[in-house]
Short mmCIF file of C-alpha atoms in Angstrom, two decimals:
data_model
loop_
_atom_site.label_atom_id
_atom_site.label_comp_id
_atom_site.label_asym_id
_atom_site.label_seq_id
_atom_site.Cartn_x
_atom_site.Cartn_y
_atom_site.Cartn_z
CA UNK A 289 -0.40 0.29 -0.24
CA UNK A 290 1.16 3.75 -0.69
CA UNK A 291 -0.07 6.78 1.28
CA UNK A 292 0.23 10.40 0.71
CA UNK A 293 -0.21 12.42 3.54
CA UNK A 294 -0.06 15.99 3.36
CA UNK A 295 -1.80 17.94 6.27
CA UNK A 296 -1.79 21.12 8.14
CA UNK A 297 -3.63 20.32 10.75
CA UNK A 298 -1.27 17.77 12.64
CA UNK A 299 -3.18 16.39 15.22
CA UNK A 300 -1.99 12.60 15.95
CA UNK A 301 -0.50 12.36 12.75
CA UNK A 302 3.15 11.09 14.10
CA UNK A 303 1.24 8.06 15.65
CA UNK A 304 -0.98 7.31 12.55
CA UNK A 305 2.33 7.44 10.32
CA UNK A 306 4.24 5.27 12.69
CA UNK A 307 1.43 2.89 12.88
CA UNK A 308 0.94 3.19 9.07
CA UNK A 309 4.53 2.40 8.67
CA UNK A 310 4.46 -0.44 10.89
CA UNK A 311 2.00 -2.34 8.41
CA UNK A 312 4.63 -1.56 5.48
CA UNK A 313 2.85 1.23 4.15
CA UNK A 314 5.52 3.47 1.93
CA UNK A 315 4.93 6.77 2.79
CA UNK A 316 4.87 10.34 0.88
CA UNK A 317 4.79 13.33 2.08
CA UNK A 318 5.46 17.11 0.86
CA UNK A 319 7.41 20.00 3.62
CA UNK A 320 6.22 20.92 6.49
CA UNK A 321 4.61 17.05 6.83
CA UNK A 322 7.40 15.01 6.08
CA UNK A 323 9.71 17.49 8.42
CA UNK A 324 7.46 16.28 11.38
CA UNK A 325 7.26 12.73 10.10
CA UNK A 326 10.90 12.45 9.53
CA UNK A 327 12.04 14.44 12.78
CA UNK A 328 9.79 10.93 13.99
CA UNK A 329 12.24 8.74 12.80
CA UNK A 330 9.64 7.28 10.07
CA UNK A 331 10.62 6.60 6.94
CA UNK A 332 9.17 9.40 4.07
CA UNK A 333 9.20 9.81 0.42
CA UNK A 334 9.33 13.19 -0.50
CA UNK A 335 6.74 14.17 -3.03
CA UNK A 336 9.85 15.75 -5.14
CA UNK A 337 11.18 11.88 -5.62
CA UNK A 338 7.84 11.06 -6.50
CA UNK A 339 7.36 13.77 -9.29
CA UNK A 340 10.86 14.20 -10.43
CA UNK A 341 10.05 18.20 -10.13
CA UNK A 342 10.78 20.26 -7.31
CA UNK A 343 8.55 22.17 -4.50
CA UNK A 344 8.05 25.95 -6.72
CA UNK A 345 6.38 29.50 -6.39
CA UNK A 346 7.35 29.36 -2.62
CA UNK A 347 5.39 25.82 -1.87
CA UNK A 348 2.13 27.12 -3.98
CA UNK A 349 2.82 24.16 -6.30
CA UNK A 350 3.71 20.95 -4.67
CA UNK A 351 1.34 18.07 -5.71
CA UNK A 352 -0.58 19.01 -8.83
CA UNK A 353 1.41 16.79 -11.31
CA UNK A 354 0.46 13.91 -12.81
CA UNK A 355 2.84 11.53 -11.14
CA UNK A 356 0.69 12.14 -7.94
CA UNK A 357 -3.10 13.03 -9.43
CA UNK A 358 -2.69 9.58 -12.10
CA UNK A 359 -1.49 7.31 -8.92
CA UNK A 360 -4.95 8.73 -7.35
CA UNK A 361 -7.38 8.39 -10.10
CA UNK A 362 -6.20 5.49 -11.89
CA UNK A 363 -9.17 3.09 -11.62
CA UNK A 364 -7.55 -0.51 -10.64
CA UNK A 365 -10.48 -2.75 -12.65
CA UNK A 366 -9.95 -0.57 -15.83
CA UNK A 367 -7.00 -1.84 -18.44
CA UNK A 368 -6.18 1.08 -20.10
CA UNK A 369 -5.94 3.17 -16.69
CA UNK A 370 -3.63 0.62 -15.09
CA UNK A 371 -1.91 0.10 -18.89
CA UNK A 372 -0.68 4.28 -18.91
CA UNK A 373 -0.28 4.02 -15.67
CA UNK A 374 2.43 1.67 -16.29
CA UNK A 375 3.92 3.34 -19.25
CA UNK A 376 4.63 6.50 -17.48
CA UNK A 377 5.92 4.74 -14.78
CA UNK A 378 3.26 5.90 -12.13
CA UNK A 379 2.65 3.70 -8.93
CA UNK A 380 -0.70 3.93 -7.81
CA UNK A 381 -1.86 5.61 -4.15
CA UNK A 382 -4.01 3.82 -2.22
CA UNK A 383 -4.52 6.32 0.56
CA UNK A 384 -4.73 10.29 0.95
CA UNK A 385 -4.36 11.80 4.47
CA UNK A 386 -5.03 15.10 3.92
CA UNK A 387 -6.41 18.63 5.11
CA UNK A 388 -6.39 21.84 4.77
CA UNK A 389 -4.71 25.54 5.64
CA UNK A 390 -6.21 27.23 8.30
CA UNK A 391 -8.16 29.71 6.26
CA UNK A 392 -10.31 30.06 9.42
CA UNK A 393 -8.10 30.42 11.73
CA UNK A 394 -6.67 33.17 9.85
CA UNK A 395 -9.73 35.00 9.49
CA UNK A 396 -10.48 35.31 13.30
CA UNK A 397 -7.09 36.51 14.18
CA UNK A 398 -8.00 39.13 11.64
CA UNK A 399 -4.65 38.41 9.74
CA UNK A 400 -4.39 40.96 6.37
CA UNK A 401 -5.28 40.30 3.14
CA UNK A 402 -2.18 39.39 1.25
CA UNK A 403 -1.88 36.65 4.30
CA UNK A 404 -4.93 35.28 4.00
CA UNK A 405 -4.42 34.82 0.33
CA UNK A 406 -1.86 32.39 0.76
CA UNK A 407 -4.10 30.73 3.48
CA UNK A 408 -6.40 29.99 0.06
CA UNK A 409 -5.15 25.67 0.03
CA UNK A 410 -5.02 24.84 -3.79
CA UNK A 411 -3.07 21.41 -3.88
CA UNK A 412 -4.76 19.52 -0.88
CA UNK A 413 -8.43 20.29 -1.86
CA UNK A 414 -7.37 18.76 -5.21
CA UNK A 415 -5.76 15.66 -3.63
CA UNK A 416 -9.04 15.49 -1.26
CA UNK A 417 -11.31 15.59 -4.86
CA UNK A 418 -9.18 12.96 -6.11
CA UNK A 419 -9.37 10.70 -3.75
CA UNK A 420 -12.94 11.33 -2.78
CA UNK A 421 -14.10 10.89 -6.80
CA UNK A 422 -11.75 7.59 -7.08
CA UNK A 423 -13.74 6.03 -3.27
CA UNK A 424 -13.58 2.47 -5.18
CA UNK A 425 -9.65 2.24 -5.03
CA UNK A 426 -8.80 4.79 -2.27
CA UNK A 427 -9.57 5.74 0.85
CA UNK A 428 -9.21 9.59 1.78
CA UNK A 429 -8.80 10.78 5.48
CA UNK A 430 -9.61 14.08 6.48
CA UNK A 431 -10.18 13.96 10.37
CA UNK A 432 -7.37 13.23 13.26
CA UNK A 433 -10.84 11.67 14.71
CA UNK A 434 -11.16 8.78 11.74
CA UNK A 435 -7.17 7.82 12.16
CA UNK A 436 -7.73 4.60 14.52
CA UNK A 437 -10.37 3.49 12.69
CA UNK A 438 -8.78 3.41 9.50
CA UNK A 439 -5.62 2.06 11.07
CA UNK A 440 -7.57 -0.94 12.40
CA UNK A 441 -9.14 -1.51 9.06
CA UNK A 442 -6.18 -1.69 7.32
CA UNK A 443 -4.40 -3.81 10.21
CA UNK A 444 -7.27 -6.28 9.86
CA UNK A 445 -8.54 -6.30 6.10
CA UNK A 446 -5.92 -4.31 4.21
CA UNK A 447 -7.99 -1.71 3.60
CA UNK A 448 -11.14 -0.06 4.99
CA UNK A 449 -14.48 -1.39 3.47
CA UNK A 450 -15.87 -0.24 0.64
CA UNK A 451 -18.46 1.49 3.11
CA UNK A 452 -16.38 3.06 4.89
CA UNK A 453 -14.66 4.91 2.31
CA UNK A 454 -17.58 5.89 0.56
CA UNK A 455 -18.41 7.51 4.31
CA UNK A 456 -15.02 8.65 4.10
CA UNK A 457 -14.84 10.49 0.86
CA UNK A 458 -18.77 12.31 1.74
CA UNK A 459 -16.44 13.87 4.26
CA UNK A 460 -13.77 15.14 2.30
CA UNK A 461 -16.26 16.40 0.04
CA UNK A 462 -18.07 18.22 2.76
CA UNK A 463 -14.69 19.12 3.80
CA UNK A 464 -13.85 21.15 0.67
CA UNK A 465 -17.00 22.27 0.72
CA UNK A 466 -17.07 23.80 3.93
CA UNK A 467 -13.09 25.15 2.89
CA UNK A 468 -14.60 26.89 -0.12
CA UNK A 469 -17.20 28.18 1.32
CA UNK A 470 -14.85 30.05 3.72
CA UNK A 471 -13.73 31.80 0.91
CA UNK A 472 -16.29 32.44 -0.97
CA UNK A 473 -17.72 34.17 1.86
CA UNK A 474 -14.45 36.33 2.38
CA UNK A 475 -14.20 36.94 -1.30
CA UNK A 476 -17.69 38.65 -1.45
CA UNK A 477 -17.12 41.14 1.58
CA UNK A 478 -17.01 44.67 -0.22
CA UNK A 479 -18.63 43.03 -3.23
CA UNK A 480 -21.93 43.44 -4.58
CA UNK A 481 -22.59 39.96 -3.97
CA UNK A 482 -21.53 40.95 0.12
CA UNK A 483 -25.84 40.10 1.04
CA UNK A 484 -28.07 38.26 -0.86
CA UNK A 485 -25.44 36.66 -3.21
CA UNK A 486 -26.74 34.57 -6.51
CA UNK A 487 -25.59 31.21 -5.32
CA UNK A 488 -25.40 30.87 -1.10
CA UNK A 489 -22.91 29.18 1.08
CA UNK A 490 -23.26 28.38 3.95
CA UNK A 491 -19.86 27.35 6.06
CA UNK A 492 -21.20 25.76 9.15
CA UNK A 493 -19.37 23.40 11.06
CA UNK A 494 -20.82 20.69 14.18
CA UNK A 495 -19.95 22.35 17.73
CA UNK A 496 -21.71 19.50 19.22
CA UNK A 497 -24.95 16.92 18.93
CA UNK A 498 -27.55 17.37 21.42
CA UNK A 499 -29.64 15.38 23.14
CA UNK A 500 -33.05 15.79 21.12
CA UNK A 501 -34.48 19.17 19.12
CA UNK A 502 -37.59 20.45 20.52
CA UNK A 503 -39.12 17.38 21.24
CA UNK A 504 -37.25 13.99 22.24
CA UNK A 505 -38.36 12.47 19.24
CA UNK A 506 -36.52 15.05 16.88
CA UNK A 507 -32.52 14.59 16.06
CA UNK A 508 -30.37 17.85 16.59
CA UNK A 509 -27.16 19.45 16.48
CA UNK A 510 -25.58 22.68 17.03
CA UNK A 511 -23.64 24.25 13.81
CA UNK A 512 -21.23 27.50 14.26
CA UNK A 513 -21.07 29.56 11.38
CA UNK A 514 -17.33 29.61 9.88
CA UNK A 515 -15.91 32.82 10.42
CA UNK A 516 -16.43 32.60 13.98
CA UNK A 517 -14.97 30.00 16.15
CA UNK A 518 -16.02 28.26 19.47
CA UNK A 519 -14.51 28.49 23.10
CA UNK A 520 -12.54 25.80 24.16
CA UNK A 521 -14.19 24.37 27.44
CA UNK A 522 -13.18 26.27 30.96
CA UNK A 523 -10.23 25.69 32.51
CA UNK A 524 -9.99 27.63 36.58
CA UNK A 525 -9.42 30.78 36.55
CA UNK A 526 -10.78 31.37 33.31
CA UNK A 527 -13.67 33.18 33.48
CA UNK A 528 -14.24 33.71 29.88
CA UNK A 529 -12.24 34.88 26.57
CA UNK A 530 -13.10 37.10 23.55
CA UNK A 531 -13.56 34.32 21.16
CA UNK A 532 -15.06 35.89 18.42
CA UNK A 533 -15.61 39.91 17.12
CA UNK A 534 -19.12 40.27 18.30
CA UNK A 535 -20.46 38.01 21.66
CA UNK A 536 -22.38 35.17 19.96
CA UNK A 537 -23.91 31.80 21.79
CA UNK A 538 -21.66 29.91 19.57
CA UNK A 539 -18.44 31.50 21.09
CA UNK A 540 -19.85 31.84 24.95
CA UNK A 541 -17.55 29.98 27.07
CA UNK A 542 -20.15 27.64 29.36
CA UNK A 543 -18.41 28.04 32.63
CA UNK A 544 -20.63 25.36 34.73
CA UNK A 545 -23.57 23.09 33.89
CA UNK A 546 -24.89 20.16 32.56
CA UNK A 547 -25.10 20.20 28.84
CA UNK A 548 -27.07 22.86 27.08
CA UNK A 549 -30.16 21.59 25.08
CA UNK A 550 -31.66 23.05 21.42
CA UNK A 551 -34.15 24.74 23.54
CA UNK A 552 -31.95 26.34 25.77
CA UNK A 553 -29.90 27.89 23.02
CA UNK A 554 -32.82 29.35 20.88
CA UNK A 555 -33.60 30.86 24.47
CA UNK A 556 -30.21 32.04 25.04
CA UNK A 557 -29.96 33.46 21.75
CA UNK A 558 -33.15 35.65 21.92
CA UNK A 559 -32.09 36.86 25.68
CA UNK A 560 -28.41 37.77 24.22
CA UNK A 561 -30.23 40.08 21.74
CA UNK A 562 -32.67 41.04 23.70
CA UNK A 563 -30.11 43.18 26.17
CA UNK A 564 -27.66 43.77 23.39
CA UNK A 565 -30.47 46.93 22.67
CA UNK A 566 -29.22 48.34 25.84
CA UNK A 567 -26.34 50.45 26.93
CA UNK A 568 -27.68 50.56 30.26
CA UNK A 569 -27.61 48.03 32.84
CA UNK A 570 -29.99 45.26 31.54
CA UNK A 571 -31.55 42.56 32.33
CA UNK A 572 -34.06 39.98 30.31
CA UNK A 573 -35.97 37.08 31.43
CA UNK A 574 -36.87 35.18 28.60
CA UNK A 575 -39.37 31.77 27.83
CA UNK A 576 -40.11 30.23 24.71
CA UNK A 577 -38.10 32.87 23.35
CA UNK A 578 -40.39 35.46 24.26
CA UNK A 579 -39.01 37.88 27.03
CA UNK A 580 -41.48 37.48 30.58
CA UNK A 581 -39.08 39.96 32.45
CA UNK A 582 -37.02 43.26 31.02
CA UNK A 583 -35.90 46.52 32.45
CA UNK A 584 -32.90 48.79 32.58
CA UNK A 585 -31.46 50.07 35.88
CA UNK A 586 -28.75 52.03 37.63
CA UNK A 587 -27.11 48.66 38.93
CA UNK A 588 -27.33 45.12 37.34
CA UNK A 589 -29.00 43.44 40.34
CA UNK A 590 -31.26 46.35 40.46
CA UNK A 591 -32.03 45.57 36.82
CA UNK A 592 -32.64 42.15 37.40
CA UNK A 593 -35.23 42.86 40.64
CA UNK A 594 -37.56 44.75 38.38
CA UNK A 595 -36.98 42.22 35.18
CA UNK A 596 -38.08 39.78 37.60
CA UNK A 597 -41.11 41.97 38.96
CA UNK A 598 -42.17 42.36 35.47
CA UNK A 599 -43.69 38.80 35.52
CA UNK A 600 -42.47 36.50 38.51
CA UNK A 601 -44.52 33.51 37.56
CA UNK A 602 -43.25 33.23 34.30
CA UNK A 603 -39.38 34.01 34.85
CA UNK A 604 -39.00 30.41 36.76
CA UNK A 605 -37.10 28.22 34.62
CA UNK A 606 -36.61 30.92 32.57
CA UNK A 607 -33.15 31.78 30.83
CA UNK A 608 -31.49 34.99 31.82
CA UNK A 609 -29.74 37.59 29.47
CA UNK A 610 -27.66 40.27 31.45
CA UNK A 611 -25.13 43.22 29.66
CA UNK A 612 -23.29 43.52 32.74
CA UNK A 613 -20.64 41.44 34.65
CA UNK A 614 -22.26 39.08 36.65
CA UNK A 615 -21.33 40.43 40.65
CA UNK A 616 -21.59 38.83 44.23
CA UNK A 617 -25.43 40.89 44.82
CA UNK A 618 -26.78 39.86 41.49
CA UNK A 619 -25.53 36.20 41.95
CA UNK A 620 -27.12 35.93 45.48
CA UNK A 621 -30.43 37.38 43.87
CA UNK A 622 -30.43 35.35 41.08
CA UNK A 623 -30.07 31.99 43.15
CA UNK A 624 -32.87 32.42 44.96
CA UNK A 625 -35.17 31.34 42.00
CA UNK A 626 -34.66 28.29 39.35
CA UNK A 627 -32.74 29.43 36.57
CA UNK A 628 -31.93 27.29 33.21
CA UNK A 629 -29.05 29.23 32.33
CA UNK A 630 -27.10 32.51 32.18
CA UNK A 631 -25.39 34.40 29.62
CA UNK A 632 -23.28 37.54 30.63
CA UNK A 633 -20.29 39.09 29.54
CA UNK A 634 -18.65 37.57 32.59
CA UNK A 635 -18.57 36.22 36.62
CA UNK A 636 -16.62 37.84 39.26
CA UNK A 637 -15.21 35.04 41.11
CA UNK A 638 -17.89 35.31 43.92
CA UNK A 639 -20.38 35.34 42.08
CA UNK A 640 -19.12 32.17 40.21
CA UNK A 641 -18.77 30.87 43.81
CA UNK A 642 -21.97 31.08 44.60
CA UNK A 643 -24.06 30.44 41.55
CA UNK A 644 -22.05 26.60 41.03
CA UNK A 645 -23.76 25.95 43.91
CA UNK A 646 -26.59 25.45 42.36
CA UNK A 647 -25.71 22.18 39.82
CA UNK A 648 -28.40 22.61 37.03
CA UNK A 649 -27.97 26.51 36.08
CA UNK A 650 -26.10 26.74 33.41
CA UNK A 651 -23.15 29.93 33.16
CA UNK A 652 -22.19 31.45 29.98
CA UNK A 653 -19.73 34.10 29.23
CA UNK A 654 -19.35 35.91 26.00
CA UNK A 655 -16.24 37.16 27.09
CA UNK A 656 -16.56 40.55 25.61
CA UNK A 657 -19.10 43.89 26.04
CA UNK A 658 -22.15 42.73 25.29
CA UNK A 659 -24.40 46.11 23.70
CA UNK A 660 -25.40 48.16 20.62
CA UNK A 661 -21.73 48.85 20.05
CA UNK A 662 -20.44 45.83 20.05
CA UNK A 663 -23.99 43.90 18.07
CA UNK A 664 -23.70 46.94 15.45
CA UNK A 665 -21.17 44.97 13.04
CA UNK A 666 -24.08 42.78 12.71
CA UNK A 667 -25.96 45.41 10.71
CA UNK A 668 -23.12 44.66 7.53
CA UNK A 669 -21.67 41.16 8.39
CA UNK A 670 -22.62 38.71 5.49
CA UNK A 671 -23.27 35.86 7.99
CA UNK A 672 -25.75 37.70 9.79
CA UNK A 673 -28.35 36.72 7.05
CA UNK A 674 -31.09 35.67 9.10
CA UNK A 675 -32.41 31.93 7.57
CA UNK A 676 -35.96 30.03 7.27
CA UNK A 677 -36.53 26.60 5.75
CA UNK A 678 -39.49 26.21 4.26
CA UNK A 679 -40.73 23.52 1.99
CA UNK A 680 -38.26 22.88 -0.64
CA UNK A 681 -36.09 25.86 -0.05
CA UNK A 682 -34.29 28.59 2.81
CA UNK A 683 -35.70 31.95 3.07
CA UNK A 684 -32.85 34.00 3.70
CA UNK A 685 -32.72 37.80 5.24
CA UNK A 686 -30.56 40.55 6.51
CA UNK A 687 -30.94 40.76 10.51
CA UNK A 688 -33.91 43.44 11.99
CA UNK A 689 -31.14 45.70 13.04
CA UNK A 690 -32.21 48.98 13.86
CA UNK A 691 -29.63 51.63 15.54
CA UNK A 692 -30.89 54.20 17.55
CA UNK A 693 -29.95 57.23 15.21
CA UNK A 694 -32.22 55.23 12.80
CA UNK A 695 -35.69 55.55 14.77
CA UNK A 696 -37.40 58.39 14.02
CA UNK A 697 -40.61 59.46 16.14
CA UNK A 698 -43.43 61.35 14.76
CA UNK A 699 -45.95 62.61 17.25
CA UNK A 700 -49.42 62.31 15.83
CA UNK A 701 -51.75 63.35 18.28
CA UNK A 702 -52.68 66.47 19.92
CA UNK A 703 -50.78 66.02 23.40
CA UNK A 704 -47.16 64.95 23.02
CA UNK A 705 -45.70 62.69 25.66
CA UNK A 706 -43.89 63.64 27.84
CA UNK A 707 -40.30 63.22 28.89
CA UNK A 708 -40.73 60.39 31.16
CA UNK A 709 -43.52 58.56 28.71
CA UNK A 710 -40.73 59.40 26.05
CA UNK A 711 -38.42 57.38 27.68
CA UNK A 712 -40.72 54.45 28.51
CA UNK A 713 -41.69 54.17 24.86
CA UNK A 714 -38.18 54.16 23.51
CA UNK A 715 -37.10 51.20 25.97
CA UNK A 716 -41.04 49.69 25.01
CA UNK A 717 -40.21 50.10 21.30
CA UNK A 718 -36.23 48.35 21.98
CA UNK A 719 -38.44 45.89 23.83
CA UNK A 720 -41.08 44.92 21.41
CA UNK A 721 -38.43 43.67 18.72
CA UNK A 722 -37.78 40.92 20.90
CA UNK A 723 -41.21 39.48 21.20
CA UNK A 724 -43.15 37.11 18.54
CA UNK A 725 -45.39 39.19 16.28
CA UNK A 726 -48.47 40.05 16.98
CA UNK A 727 -46.42 41.79 19.99
CA UNK A 728 -47.68 44.11 22.73
CA UNK A 729 -45.19 45.57 25.15
CA UNK A 730 -46.94 47.73 28.07
CA UNK A 731 -43.55 49.39 30.22
CA UNK A 732 -43.48 51.60 32.85
CA UNK A 733 -40.16 53.31 34.45
CA UNK A 734 -37.98 51.19 32.03
CA UNK A 735 -38.89 47.96 32.67
CA UNK A 736 -41.62 45.77 30.95
CA UNK A 737 -45.09 45.37 33.15
CA UNK A 738 -46.87 43.05 30.66
CA UNK A 739 -46.25 41.31 26.82
CA UNK A 740 -48.68 39.76 25.18
CA UNK A 741 -47.39 37.69 22.03
CA UNK A 742 -47.88 35.24 18.93
CA UNK A 743 -51.98 36.10 18.73
CA UNK A 744 -53.34 35.99 15.46
CA UNK A 745 -54.84 39.33 16.11
CA UNK A 746 -54.22 42.13 17.43
CA UNK A 747 -56.33 43.49 20.60
CA UNK A 748 -55.83 39.50 21.49
CA UNK A 749 -52.44 40.67 22.46
CA UNK A 750 -53.06 43.79 23.89
CA UNK A 751 -55.70 42.48 26.25
CA UNK A 752 -53.21 39.78 27.15
CA UNK A 753 -50.51 42.51 28.03
CA UNK A 754 -52.91 44.39 29.90
CA UNK A 755 -54.23 40.88 32.03
CA UNK A 756 -50.59 40.20 32.76
CA UNK A 757 -49.96 43.63 34.24
CA UNK A 758 -53.05 44.30 35.73
CA UNK A 759 -53.10 47.86 37.81
CA UNK A 760 -49.07 47.70 36.69
CA UNK A 761 -50.73 49.24 33.29
CA UNK A 762 -52.01 52.31 34.77
CA UNK A 763 -49.80 55.50 33.71
CA UNK A 764 -47.79 52.06 31.43
CA UNK A 765 -47.11 52.94 27.85
CA UNK A 766 -47.65 50.42 24.94
CA UNK A 767 -45.63 49.56 22.13
CA UNK A 768 -46.56 47.64 19.28
CA UNK A 769 -44.71 45.81 16.64
CA UNK A 770 -46.86 46.73 13.73
CA UNK A 771 -49.37 48.83 13.18
CA UNK A 772 -53.39 49.32 14.93
CA UNK A 773 -55.51 47.78 11.77
CA UNK A 774 -58.56 49.38 13.90
CA UNK A 775 -59.26 51.77 16.83
CA UNK A 776 -60.09 48.68 19.27
CA UNK A 777 -56.63 47.93 20.62
CA UNK A 778 -56.24 51.41 21.57
CA UNK A 779 -59.65 52.02 23.13
CA UNK A 780 -58.32 48.66 25.57
CA UNK A 781 -55.34 50.51 26.12
CA UNK A 782 -57.12 53.44 27.12
CA UNK A 783 -59.51 51.48 29.70
CA UNK A 784 -56.87 50.41 31.22
CA UNK A 785 -55.04 53.41 31.96
CA UNK A 786 -51.91 53.52 28.97
CA UNK A 787 -51.01 56.72 28.65
CA UNK A 788 -48.89 56.66 25.36
CA UNK A 789 -48.14 54.38 22.60
CA UNK A 790 -45.83 53.84 19.94
CA UNK A 791 -46.06 51.92 16.67
CA UNK A 792 -45.00 51.88 13.25
CA UNK A 793 -48.29 53.74 11.64
CA UNK A 794 -49.17 52.92 7.97
CA UNK A 795 -52.86 51.54 8.62
CA UNK A 796 -55.61 52.86 5.84
CA UNK A 797 -57.23 53.20 9.85
CA UNK A 798 -54.48 55.45 11.00
CA UNK A 799 -56.99 58.49 11.19
CA UNK A 800 -59.13 56.27 13.05
CA UNK A 801 -56.91 55.20 15.46
CA UNK A 802 -55.36 58.47 16.13
CA UNK A 803 -58.70 60.02 16.75
CA UNK A 804 -59.31 57.52 19.67
CA UNK A 805 -56.13 58.77 21.08
CA UNK A 806 -56.96 62.15 21.12
CA UNK A 807 -60.66 60.97 22.97
CA UNK A 808 -58.39 59.12 25.36
CA UNK A 809 -55.81 62.00 25.92
CA UNK A 810 -53.00 59.53 24.83
CA UNK A 811 -49.70 60.43 23.02
CA UNK A 812 -49.15 58.74 20.04
CA UNK A 813 -45.76 58.10 18.17
CA UNK A 814 -45.42 56.61 14.71
CA UNK A 815 -41.87 55.25 13.89
CA UNK A 816 -42.61 54.62 10.24
CA UNK A 817 -40.55 51.08 11.06
CA UNK A 818 -42.47 47.54 11.11
CA UNK A 819 -40.67 45.23 13.45
CA UNK A 820 -42.71 41.59 12.71
CA UNK A 821 -40.91 38.46 14.33
CA UNK A 822 -42.40 35.38 13.03
#
């Protein structure tokens, strides 16, 4: 048997090559890999000795030669192929072990453009595609985790089975497709193809399989975008390290707790997005991706107390998101209620000591600031497209991210909102974007007091929010994610004591809605922007 080994990730390669050599497998190798194996005392034949041609162009051309390609692509059962190999004195190659230049890591460390171009692998991709295409006769190995299986198969049967070779070929093609998708995404930046390109390639890498999906009968896994690395397991004293340009659930470091579930991850992402809308200390409590409590205050602990007070019944078993480092005072308050998980920029040592006493809670640290300035890059980031699957295809859209400067407020009623009402209206407008449509939020003193979500008509969401708020609806303000098609929702709010409304406007019955607000001495602001969340 003859093998060619050319790997950027050298994890486990010495042990694997040593095992191959012990089985009398002849090893061919390229520059850096050849040096590694030679230093380990493993017999290696340089590619240049096989091709009779040196590596050129600074290593850009090494394995692109008929002596390599022919040896891999020749079909053993086709007499003409084997006759041509003999005529040109080419020996077949039976095993290709290759993984590619670390383009994703180069992006993650913000390498300069010239260096990134040199991290685009050409020869390695060719080797993988050649071997995968000819999997009937050739085994191709990309992942170090497959080394032991392949070595055992060679030891026991002389070669992996045909089924195993086909599986390895599928891995190889997936690897090259993933690799090319990262390059395509990078090359699109700054061009007309940057968002919504004609050919959309999704570079996703599995972080971990999940126990199950939304329900136990569904299979699930967690995948991360290839341009963002994920955190390594926490070590003692490491309370979160920055591993991505913006805080994400995928890059957050799990500091404590059992394995995250599919639903946990959805709720954590919703919590992170919600608190990232605010510059003041903020806490959100999320249930089924909807905020049931959200508040801002001068201190994190007070923001938590107010968020919990917004709906203490729904808060139980929720997901917490905060935009400040969790201190001991906040941890003490959090520890008094059962929560599934907390995501934060970080945790003080004292906070970790307190929260780790609760075995079932998960603690995640983004390791970096959570707030509008940290998240604003997402608005122009092509990787930040949102996706939804429909039968036969995928819908893609840019993210619903609007900066404070882009919000226009037009007072359309006879009464203008007071300063306090305006402050609460803008708070509620930020909050309602994170609630499922039809979405209604009642707020008072930078605190959610009632939420109506996901109803099929808007007035029903208004009534639910009023019912949740109870007496706190009196003096509150209301935010609606879309316009009021009729005046009934505003009439309900006025009857409950709501004093001001913020909504997009744009209904054919806007004048009717405005008249209803005027009759009830309510202030109303139109933003001209809708925030549906299906």
